[in-house]
C-alpha cells in the first residue's frame, strides 16, 4: 500500500485520448484500490518533463523511449517502468498542398520540431541523404505542430499517425506522413514508444508504490482496450473540451498501439539504444539494461472475478 | 517467389472484421506483390479447419492456439507460423435477463459451445468449482452462439469480447461476459489467440511461399492498424453484407488485438501448453517448441519508402 498523500504523474503532453488508460484507471477507482491518490499533471512544454522527473519533483512521468535514454545520458536517474504506447508510427507530416512528397523535398522548406531530438533525427536523415543542412530551416514549435502548419509558420513537422496526422487532416485538408522509421531504415517506430518513467529514488525508497501504480494502470489499459467506447466517454468526462469527433477518431486510431501488458520490450530498447548511439546521443559503452525494468509490471492482469482455480499453478 | 497458381487460406470462421488484415493485403495487391494469388476460403463449421489443414488440402489456415496444439496431439502435422489476433478476451456470455451472474449460475442452464475444446474448458471449470456435471446441459451450437441465445436454444455460450458480446448486445440487449481466463486463473486469454497455421509439408517443400505469405499479411496488418477506416471500407467491399454499424463496432473493438508484427508469443504458447496438459489434451512430455515457428515472420516490416539509410546496420 502506498504511504503518501498525493502521488504525482506528469504527462508528456496535454491530456489527450492516448492517455485514456490512466484516466480510466483513475475514474474507475483502480488507483484508489491500490492505495494511491493520483494527481495527473499536464505539461505546457514536453521538453520540461525529463528534468522534472529526473530531479525527483514528481513521482512518475511519461516520455518517449529516445528521450528516456537521452535523459540518462545527461545523468538524470530516470528508469522506464512500463509502456503506455507501443511503437506509434511517427513521421514528418505536411499538407499535400505543400508540395512535399519525399524527404528530399525539405530543401527550401521550414521544418518544425518539438524539441532537441526531433531536430537531431531530421538533421541526421538530411546528412545521410546528402542534403545541405543550410538548405532547409528548422523551427522549434513545441507542443503545437499542427497549429504551426495551419498558421503557415512551418511547411512540415513531426507527429504521430494516430494523432497529429488526424488533426491535420481534420483541420486543414489532405496530408502526408513520411515515416521516420522507414526513412531511417529502423524497422520500427519504437524510438517513439511512450514509457512510464520514474526516478531511481522512488524505486529504491517506495517500490510498493511503483508496483501499485502499475497494477492500477494495467487495469486501466485492459479496460480501455476491452471497453473502448466506455473508456473514451470516461476520458471525455475528465476533459470535456476534447469531446468531439476529431478526438474520438484519435482515440480509435490509438487503440492498436496501447500496450495491454505494459511490458518494456527488450528488442525495442536494444534497437533504440543502437539508434541513439548512431545519433551520438549515447556513448558507445552505454548499457541499455540500466534504463528499464519489468520488475514492477504485474505478472497477471487483475481479474474482475474470483478464479475458480489457477490452472497454471 | 511463389510457384503455384492458387494459394489457399481457410479462415477459422466466416469472413468477419477481425480478418481485415488479410482482406486489406489482398485488395491492396500485397499478395500479388509477393507472387501469390490468394484464394480466401470460409468454413461453415470451425471444427473442420484443423483436419483440412492437417490433411494438406489447403496451404494455410487460421485457428486458435489451443486447437492448433490439440491438432498436433492428434497427430496432424500442423505448425503455427504467425499470429492474427493476440489474446482476444473470451468468456461465457449471456443476456442479463438469463439471471446468470457468476459461473455457478450455470446450474440448471443450457450452455452452448462451438466445438470439443470449449466444452472441455467449461466442464473442467465446473469440476473445479464442484458443480455436478449433470446439473447443466451442454449444447453444441457451432458457428452461431449468438443466434442460439437469441432463439432461446441456449442460456449462455462462449464468445469473444470484441465479437459475439457486441453482436449479443446489439441484437438482444444487455449482456454479461464471464471471462474464461479469469475463471481459470490463467492470467491471459492466449488460448484463444488466433494463429496462421500450415502443414509441415508446406514448410518443407515451399518455405518461400510461407515467407511470402507472411510478408504480404504483415503489410495488411500494418495497414489495418495504421489506417483503420480505410481498412474497414476495404473489408466491406469484399463482404458488403457486413457493412453496418454492428460490424464496424466489432472491427473497432478488434483493433487492440491485431498482432502488428505477427510474432508467435513464446510466453503464451508455454502457458497454453500447460493449460492443455491440465485439460488432458496433451501428454505431459509434449514439446511445445515443435508447434510454432517465427522463422518466416518478416524481420522488418515492409517500408513504403526507400530508406535513406539503415541506421541499425
XYZ file of C-alpha atoms in Angstrom:
626
model
C 0.000 0.000 0.000
C 1.140 3.489 -0.770
C 2.027 5.740 2.112
C 1.861 9.212 0.590
C -0.961 11.732 0.466
C -0.723 12.527 -3.236
C 1.141 10.592 -5.897
C 2.031 12.678 -8.947
C 2.140 11.675 -12.603
C 3.369 14.210 -15.155
C 2.049 13.527 -18.663
C 4.310 14.000 -21.711
C 1.842 16.392 -23.342
C -1.589 17.851 -22.690
C -4.036 15.178 -21.563
C -5.318 13.565 -24.755
C -7.064 10.373 -25.843
C -3.897 8.268 -25.825
C -3.790 8.851 -22.058
C -7.200 7.187 -21.636
C -5.850 4.137 -19.739
C -4.687 6.471 -16.952
C -7.923 8.455 -16.789
C -9.957 5.226 -16.874
C -7.899 3.796 -14.006
C -8.471 6.970 -12.013
C -12.204 7.344 -12.702
C -12.923 3.670 -12.061
C -11.177 3.786 -8.685
C -8.310 1.496 -9.652
C -5.656 3.834 -8.204
C -7.766 4.186 -5.065
C -7.984 0.369 -4.802
C -4.182 0.351 -4.975
C -3.957 2.898 -2.141
C -2.942 5.741 -4.454
C -4.413 9.220 -4.635
C -3.134 10.084 -8.115
C -2.665 13.692 -9.222
C -2.366 13.764 -13.028
C -0.388 16.788 -14.240
C -0.104 18.125 -17.777
C 2.861 19.936 -19.254
C 2.784 23.017 -21.438
C 6.227 22.119 -22.832
C 7.141 18.455 -23.451
C 10.826 19.316 -23.155
C 10.369 20.017 -19.428
C 9.290 16.509 -18.470
C 12.503 14.505 -18.167
C 14.158 17.152 -15.994
C 11.178 17.394 -13.637
C 11.065 13.613 -13.264
C 14.853 13.490 -13.196
C 15.032 15.970 -10.311
C 12.505 13.896 -8.395
C 9.895 16.658 -8.351
C 7.155 14.242 -9.381
C 6.769 10.515 -8.729
C 6.027 9.351 -12.243
C 6.154 10.735 -15.759
C 5.551 9.757 -19.370
C 8.196 10.115 -22.045
C 9.279 8.570 -25.346
C 11.966 5.887 -25.326
C 14.568 8.052 -27.001
C 14.051 10.899 -24.520
C 14.279 8.495 -21.610
C 17.610 7.253 -22.908
C 18.795 10.805 -23.570
C 17.899 11.854 -20.027
C 20.012 9.023 -18.644
C 22.872 10.065 -20.874
C 22.614 13.523 -19.292
C 22.925 11.980 -15.836
C 19.306 12.037 -14.671
C 18.389 8.981 -12.596
C 15.395 8.006 -14.707
C 14.115 4.479 -15.321
C 11.292 3.225 -17.522
C 8.958 1.001 -15.509
C 6.462 0.185 -18.261
C 4.887 1.072 -21.607
C 1.833 3.185 -22.446
C 2.043 3.161 -26.273
C 3.970 0.610 -28.326
C 5.632 1.980 -31.473
C 3.145 4.583 -32.634
C 4.213 5.284 -36.250
C 5.847 8.700 -36.392
C 6.884 10.872 -39.268
C 7.283 14.168 -40.992
C 3.812 15.403 -41.776
C 2.773 18.052 -44.249
C -0.215 19.177 -46.223
C -0.333 17.762 -49.740
C -0.597 21.364 -50.889
C 2.937 21.984 -49.501
C 4.351 20.059 -52.468
C 6.361 17.822 -50.124
C 6.257 14.271 -51.454
C 9.586 12.749 -50.430
C 12.172 13.576 -47.800
C 14.408 15.449 -50.246
C 11.576 17.948 -50.740
C 12.512 19.538 -47.385
C 15.017 21.681 -49.296
C 13.810 25.266 -49.156
C 11.179 24.415 -46.557
C 10.571 25.260 -42.879
C 10.646 22.082 -40.786
C 9.061 22.164 -37.332
C 10.290 20.086 -34.421
C 9.077 19.619 -30.850
C 12.401 19.539 -29.013
C 16.059 18.670 -29.328
C 15.831 15.078 -30.522
C 13.313 15.559 -33.272
C 15.730 18.060 -34.776
C 18.643 15.679 -34.364
C 16.735 12.940 -36.192
C 15.778 15.195 -39.118
C 19.287 16.641 -39.362
C 20.800 13.159 -39.330
C 18.441 11.966 -42.085
C 19.288 15.077 -44.122
C 23.003 14.410 -43.701
C 22.603 10.773 -44.741
C 20.564 11.902 -47.756
C 23.285 14.352 -48.751
C 21.095 17.397 -48.179
C 22.886 20.656 -47.348
C 21.960 21.491 -43.715
C 21.580 25.164 -44.603
C 19.097 24.391 -47.376
C 16.148 23.950 -45.006
C 15.112 25.887 -41.943
C 14.452 24.243 -38.544
C 11.756 25.819 -36.398
C 11.106 24.815 -32.805
C 7.329 24.578 -32.367
C 6.994 22.711 -29.075
C 3.524 21.276 -28.443
C 1.717 22.699 -31.423
C 2.997 21.314 -34.700
C -0.413 21.186 -36.385
C -1.262 24.726 -35.357
C 2.100 25.874 -36.737
C 1.300 24.247 -40.099
C -2.231 25.674 -40.062
C -0.876 29.180 -39.411
C 1.789 28.752 -42.137
C 4.685 29.086 -39.699
C 6.174 25.808 -40.923
C 5.761 23.607 -44.009
C 6.190 20.267 -42.249
C 6.603 18.953 -38.726
C 6.941 15.749 -36.743
C 3.883 13.907 -35.476
C 2.153 10.577 -34.848
C -0.003 8.788 -37.442
C -2.692 8.357 -34.773
C -2.645 11.951 -33.539
C -1.202 14.922 -35.403
C -1.949 13.386 -38.817
C -5.614 13.060 -37.816
C -5.629 16.655 -36.513
C -4.027 17.998 -39.667
C -6.388 16.110 -41.988
C -9.418 17.163 -39.955
C -8.465 20.820 -39.596
C -6.567 21.629 -42.792
C -7.119 19.041 -45.534
C -5.275 16.210 -47.237
C -1.910 15.414 -45.684
C 1.030 13.056 -45.988
C 3.249 11.362 -43.423
C 6.836 10.388 -44.251
C 7.648 7.810 -41.618
C 10.911 8.466 -39.828
C 11.431 4.782 -39.059
C 11.137 3.915 -42.734
C 13.374 6.779 -43.851
C 15.992 5.763 -41.302
C 15.665 2.043 -42.062
C 14.931 1.315 -38.404
C 12.300 -1.360 -38.944
C 10.062 0.033 -36.178
C 8.928 3.267 -34.585
C 9.974 2.107 -31.160
C 12.010 5.276 -30.503
C 8.620 6.949 -30.072
C 7.128 4.287 -27.800
C 5.829 6.125 -24.746
C 7.028 4.878 -21.409
C 6.073 5.267 -17.792
C 9.176 6.642 -16.114
C 10.232 7.303 -12.537
C 13.282 8.404 -10.568
C 15.564 5.686 -9.190
C 14.929 7.048 -5.691
C 11.234 6.180 -5.992
C 12.196 2.642 -6.929
C 14.643 2.497 -4.045
C 12.510 4.033 -1.315
C 8.993 3.116 -2.370
C 8.954 0.040 -4.609
C 5.438 -0.802 -3.341
C 4.220 2.489 -4.816
C 5.707 1.632 -8.210
C 4.084 -1.811 -8.213
C 0.744 -0.404 -7.019
C 0.834 2.332 -9.687
C 1.425 -0.195 -12.470
C -1.159 -2.638 -11.132
C -3.836 0.057 -11.276
C -2.591 1.387 -14.617
C -2.639 -2.090 -16.194
C -6.291 -2.434 -15.150
C -6.925 0.893 -16.899
C -5.161 -0.341 -20.053
C -7.211 -3.547 -20.048
C -10.446 -1.625 -19.533
C -9.592 0.801 -22.329
C -8.839 -1.894 -24.896
C -11.733 -4.142 -23.856
C -14.405 -1.423 -23.425
C -13.244 1.331 -25.766
C -16.496 3.314 -26.054
C -16.963 3.475 -22.283
C -13.298 4.331 -21.796
C -13.437 7.253 -24.234
C -16.581 8.503 -22.508
C -14.721 8.403 -19.184
C -11.811 10.336 -20.692
C -14.223 12.971 -22.019
C -15.716 13.403 -18.559
C -12.239 14.402 -17.347
C -11.532 16.570 -20.415
C -14.923 17.716 -21.770
C -13.274 20.239 -24.078
C -11.933 17.286 -26.131
C -15.328 15.612 -26.569
C -15.664 15.830 -30.322
C -15.397 13.636 -33.407
C -11.743 14.507 -34.072
C -10.556 13.349 -30.659
C -12.777 10.275 -30.890
C -11.039 9.433 -34.157
C -7.655 9.992 -32.486
C -8.732 7.618 -29.725
C -9.827 4.915 -32.162
C -6.614 5.329 -34.155
C -4.656 4.891 -30.908
C -6.332 1.594 -29.960
C -3.871 -0.651 -31.822
C -0.918 0.983 -30.069
C -1.926 0.748 -26.392
C 0.280 -1.676 -24.522
C -2.063 -4.176 -22.884
C 0.533 -5.765 -20.603
C 2.683 -2.618 -20.048
C 5.890 -4.602 -20.586
C 9.054 -2.845 -21.703
C 10.010 -4.538 -24.997
C 13.655 -5.627 -24.800
C 14.067 -5.800 -28.592
C 12.862 -2.206 -28.927
C 15.117 -0.833 -26.184
C 18.062 -2.517 -27.880
C 17.117 -1.006 -31.234
C 16.627 2.475 -29.835
C 19.916 2.217 -27.939
C 21.736 1.471 -31.192
C 19.928 4.333 -32.911
C 20.788 6.731 -30.051
C 24.434 5.703 -30.360
C 24.255 6.359 -34.100
C 22.843 9.837 -33.319
C 25.676 10.427 -30.805
C 23.145 10.844 -28.015
C 24.763 7.916 -26.207
C 28.349 6.852 -25.703
C 29.176 3.547 -27.332
C 29.647 1.807 -23.951
C 26.204 2.739 -22.608
C 24.399 -0.239 -21.037
C 20.725 -0.143 -22.063
C 19.756 -2.697 -19.400
C 20.068 0.046 -16.765
C 17.343 2.229 -18.347
C 14.306 -0.002 -17.911
C 12.883 -2.678 -15.684
C 9.884 -5.004 -15.924
C 10.187 -5.902 -12.224
C 7.104 -3.904 -11.251
C 4.800 -4.818 -14.146
C 2.061 -7.108 -12.780
C 2.639 -10.791 -13.624
C -1.043 -11.416 -14.067
C -3.606 -8.853 -15.119
C -6.175 -8.029 -12.485
C -9.128 -10.397 -12.522
C -12.634 -8.999 -12.136
C -13.852 -12.361 -10.879
C -12.633 -14.743 -8.214
C -10.841 -17.503 -10.137
C -12.284 -20.975 -9.710
C -8.780 -22.335 -9.938
C -5.319 -21.421 -11.043
C -4.868 -23.925 -13.827
C -1.269 -22.900 -14.363
C -0.188 -23.439 -10.744
C 8.503 -16.132 -55.352
C 5.589 -18.500 -55.190
C 5.260 -21.147 -57.863
C 1.636 -22.202 -57.614
C -1.430 -20.992 -59.473
C -3.671 -20.521 -56.438
C -2.604 -20.400 -52.803
C -5.425 -21.270 -50.397
C -6.161 -19.849 -46.959
C -9.010 -21.366 -44.944
C -10.422 -18.940 -42.370
C -11.419 -20.199 -38.917
C -14.961 -18.819 -39.298
C -17.000 -16.828 -41.801
C -15.074 -13.829 -43.086
C -15.566 -11.093 -40.488
C -13.936 -7.818 -39.451
C -11.150 -9.468 -37.475
C -9.937 -10.887 -40.785
C -9.477 -7.382 -42.206
C -5.639 -7.587 -42.377
C -5.965 -10.454 -44.867
C -8.607 -8.738 -46.998
C -6.614 -5.488 -46.940
C -3.471 -7.323 -48.067
C -5.427 -8.930 -50.897
C -7.259 -5.792 -52.083
C -4.130 -3.634 -51.920
C -2.158 -6.086 -54.044
C 0.254 -7.122 -51.291
C -0.198 -10.850 -52.000
C 0.210 -10.154 -55.701
C 3.438 -8.219 -54.961
C 4.619 -11.324 -53.115
C 3.821 -13.518 -56.126
C 0.764 -15.067 -54.504
C -2.710 -15.463 -55.974
C -4.557 -15.976 -52.689
C -7.905 -17.758 -52.530
C -9.564 -16.975 -49.190
C -11.982 -19.697 -48.126
C -14.570 -19.587 -45.356
C -15.776 -22.506 -43.291
C -19.346 -23.308 -42.324
C -18.081 -25.335 -39.339
C -14.995 -24.158 -37.412
C -14.370 -27.728 -36.239
C -13.472 -28.753 -39.791
C -10.474 -26.457 -40.137
C -7.617 -28.259 -38.386
C -8.331 -31.507 -40.217
C -8.459 -29.815 -43.617
C -5.166 -28.035 -42.948
C -3.806 -31.136 -41.259
C -4.526 -33.276 -44.322
C -2.769 -30.730 -46.507
C -5.899 -29.892 -48.501
C -5.231 -26.149 -48.176
C -1.963 -24.256 -47.864
C -2.793 -22.084 -44.869
C -5.477 -21.847 -42.225
C -6.450 -19.869 -39.153
C -7.078 -21.496 -35.811
C -6.893 -20.729 -32.085
C -3.765 -21.689 -30.155
C -5.473 -24.426 -28.178
C -6.914 -26.056 -31.296
C -3.549 -25.912 -33.010
C -1.994 -27.728 -30.068
C -4.871 -30.207 -29.962
C -4.470 -30.960 -33.654
C -0.807 -31.771 -33.104
C -1.736 -34.007 -30.210
C -3.991 -35.912 -32.635
C -1.075 -36.389 -34.999
C -1.785 -33.736 -37.628
C 1.397 -32.110 -38.936
C 0.290 -28.563 -38.227
C 2.546 -25.637 -37.302
C 1.687 -22.065 -36.348
C 3.667 -19.644 -38.488
C 2.320 -16.392 -37.030
C -0.420 -14.568 -35.133
C -3.552 -12.786 -36.374
C -5.165 -11.871 -33.022
C -3.309 -11.690 -29.701
C -5.313 -12.848 -26.677
C -8.822 -11.674 -27.535
C -10.636 -11.877 -24.179
C -13.029 -14.823 -24.282
C -15.777 -15.899 -21.971
C -19.169 -17.326 -21.253
C -21.669 -14.796 -22.488
C -25.320 -14.492 -21.582
C -28.109 -11.974 -21.559
C -28.524 -10.219 -18.226
C -32.151 -11.391 -18.361
C -30.893 -15.001 -18.129
C -30.139 -14.439 -14.455
C -26.571 -15.708 -14.930
C -24.224 -13.558 -12.841
C -21.434 -15.891 -11.799
C -20.116 -19.184 -13.118
C -22.043 -21.234 -10.555
C -25.254 -19.931 -12.099
C -24.789 -22.402 -14.985
C -26.611 -24.981 -12.832
C -29.956 -25.709 -14.480
C -28.937 -23.860 -17.637
C -28.197 -24.779 -21.268
C -24.579 -23.935 -22.136
C -23.628 -23.616 -25.792
C -20.208 -24.480 -27.143
C -18.628 -24.257 -30.586
C -16.653 -27.490 -30.631
C -14.878 -30.059 -28.471
C -12.481 -27.814 -26.553
C -14.939 -25.162 -25.475
C -16.922 -27.952 -23.831
C -13.787 -29.353 -22.205
C -12.938 -25.956 -20.737
C -16.427 -25.397 -19.319
C -16.602 -28.950 -17.933
C -13.176 -28.544 -16.327
C -14.200 -25.246 -14.708
C -17.417 -26.846 -13.463
C -15.469 -29.752 -11.981
C -13.023 -27.401 -10.253
C -15.959 -25.371 -8.928
C -17.579 -28.520 -7.518
C -20.566 -28.318 -9.872
C -22.333 -31.596 -10.671
C -21.703 -32.238 -14.411
C -25.300 -33.432 -14.864
C -26.697 -30.210 -13.394
C -26.233 -28.219 -16.595
C -26.823 -29.138 -20.218
C -24.166 -28.755 -22.932
C -25.391 -27.865 -26.401
C -23.165 -27.868 -29.468
C -24.002 -24.735 -31.453
C -21.082 -24.479 -33.886
C -20.746 -21.092 -35.560
C -23.846 -19.434 -34.232
C -23.714 -18.902 -30.499
C -25.481 -15.533 -30.566
C -28.251 -16.803 -32.791
C -28.724 -19.762 -30.438
C -29.121 -17.370 -27.483
C -31.447 -15.124 -29.496
C -33.637 -18.106 -30.411
C -33.617 -19.348 -26.796
C -31.880 -22.613 -27.672
C -29.200 -21.945 -25.038
C -28.882 -19.677 -21.989
C -25.176 -18.955 -22.379
C -22.366 -19.662 -24.809
C -18.716 -18.995 -25.445
C -17.603 -15.914 -27.373
C -15.112 -13.064 -27.747
C -15.471 -9.695 -26.009
C -14.813 -7.995 -29.361
C -17.237 -10.083 -31.388
C -20.079 -12.196 -30.005
C -20.556 -9.872 -26.999
C -21.029 -6.936 -29.400
C -23.460 -8.990 -31.512
C -25.460 -10.091 -28.482
C -25.683 -6.565 -27.040
C -26.643 -5.115 -30.408
C -29.217 -7.744 -31.325
C -30.700 -8.812 -27.978
C -29.954 -6.345 -25.166
C -27.728 -6.074 -22.110
C -25.294 -8.921 -21.715
C -22.507 -10.179 -19.483
C -19.222 -11.948 -20.196
C -17.603 -14.229 -17.613
C -14.032 -14.416 -18.779
C -12.721 -17.952 -19.025
C -9.130 -16.854 -18.408
C -10.140 -15.151 -15.174
C -12.310 -18.055 -14.022
C -9.479 -20.469 -14.734
C -6.828 -18.206 -13.194
C -4.829 -18.296 -16.425
C -3.706 -14.668 -16.432
C -4.365 -14.257 -20.153
C -6.714 -15.315 -22.932
C -3.880 -16.599 -25.032
C -5.551 -19.987 -25.555
C -7.854 -18.085 -27.914
C -5.111 -16.202 -29.762
C -5.724 -16.862 -33.454
C -2.811 -18.222 -35.421
C -1.838 -18.614 -39.023
C -1.224 -22.338 -39.451
C 0.163 -24.529 -42.190
C 1.110 -28.137 -42.802
C 4.722 -29.139 -42.199
C 4.928 -30.266 -45.834
C 4.322 -26.680 -46.998
C 7.181 -25.522 -44.787
C 9.374 -28.328 -46.097
C 8.602 -28.055 -49.799
C 7.763 -24.373 -50.219
C 9.327 -22.234 -47.465
C 9.436 -19.257 -49.880
C 5.642 -19.407 -50.102
C 5.340 -19.280 -46.304
C 7.675 -16.281 -46.067
C 5.945 -14.506 -48.962
C 2.504 -15.139 -47.425
C 3.575 -13.631 -44.090
C 5.367 -10.695 -45.702
C 2.187 -9.707 -47.521
C -0.007 -10.430 -44.498
C 2.173 -8.297 -42.217
C 1.746 -5.388 -44.634
C -2.014 -5.947 -44.360
C -1.813 -5.934 -40.546
C 0.203 -2.707 -40.573
C -2.217 -1.067 -42.982
C -5.219 -2.144 -40.907
C -3.866 -0.774 -37.630
C -2.473 2.423 -39.181
C -5.406 3.236 -41.495
C -8.363 1.608 -39.745
C -11.209 3.452 -41.504
C -9.827 2.717 -44.971
C -9.130 -0.887 -43.981
C -12.692 -1.472 -42.799
C -14.004 0.072 -46.011
C -11.842 -2.363 -47.976
C -13.170 -5.280 -45.937
C -16.742 -4.143 -46.619
C -16.056 -4.105 -50.339
C -15.227 -7.808 -50.101
C -18.167 -8.569 -47.783
C -20.815 -5.893 -48.450
C -23.423 -7.825 -46.450
C -21.441 -6.961 -43.297
C -21.344 -3.226 -43.983
C -23.303 -1.979 -40.998
C -22.748 -0.301 -37.639
C -22.578 -3.565 -35.696
C -19.721 -4.962 -37.750
C -17.969 -1.608 -37.688
C -18.147 -1.731 -33.895
C -16.773 -5.282 -33.968
C -13.918 -4.028 -36.144
C -13.094 -1.157 -33.802
C -13.284 -3.471 -30.798
C -10.840 -5.792 -32.553
C -8.206 -3.097 -33.196
C -6.359 -3.571 -29.880
C -5.987 -7.299 -30.506
C -4.498 -7.377 -34.013
C -0.915 -8.584 -33.944
C 1.145 -5.924 -35.676
C 4.327 -7.964 -36.025
C 2.633 -11.401 -36.426
C 5.099 -12.989 -33.986
C 4.166 -16.135 -32.103
C 4.426 -15.187 -28.404
C 6.609 -17.757 -26.635
C 5.203 -16.952 -23.189
C 1.661 -17.566 -24.436
C 2.460 -20.857 -26.150
C 4.078 -22.032 -22.915
C 1.008 -21.028 -20.913
C -1.432 -22.664 -23.289
C 0.711 -25.798 -23.357
C 0.476 -26.051 -19.574
C -3.270 -25.431 -19.721
C -3.712 -28.078 -22.428
C -1.789 -30.546 -20.247
C -4.073 -29.660 -17.336
C -7.078 -30.373 -19.588
C -5.507 -33.713 -20.622
C -5.457 -32.588 -24.237
C -1.692 -33.063 -24.236
C 0.603 -35.667 -22.753
C 2.893 -34.302 -20.072
C 6.004 -34.835 -22.245
C 4.700 -32.800 -25.197
C 7.287 -30.314 -26.519
C 5.552 -27.016 -27.323
C 8.552 -25.754 -29.333
C 7.540 -28.074 -32.163
C 4.138 -26.400 -32.666
C 5.186 -22.941 -33.782
C 7.949 -21.094 -35.561
C 8.811 -17.426 -36.053
C 11.296 -18.312 -38.793
C 9.065 -16.961 -41.567
C 7.801 -13.788 -39.883
C 9.416 -10.793 -41.620
C 12.298 -9.285 -39.611
C 11.429 -5.797 -40.692
C 8.004 -4.575 -41.644
C 7.630 -3.547 -45.263
C 8.638 0.040 -45.872
C 6.526 2.223 -48.153
C 9.515 4.457 -48.832
C 13.097 3.820 -49.858
C 15.143 4.183 -46.656
C 17.755 6.922 -46.692
C 19.916 4.698 -44.569
C 19.795 1.688 -42.324
C 20.771 3.309 -39.052
C 20.853 -0.027 -37.277
C 23.221 -1.697 -39.719
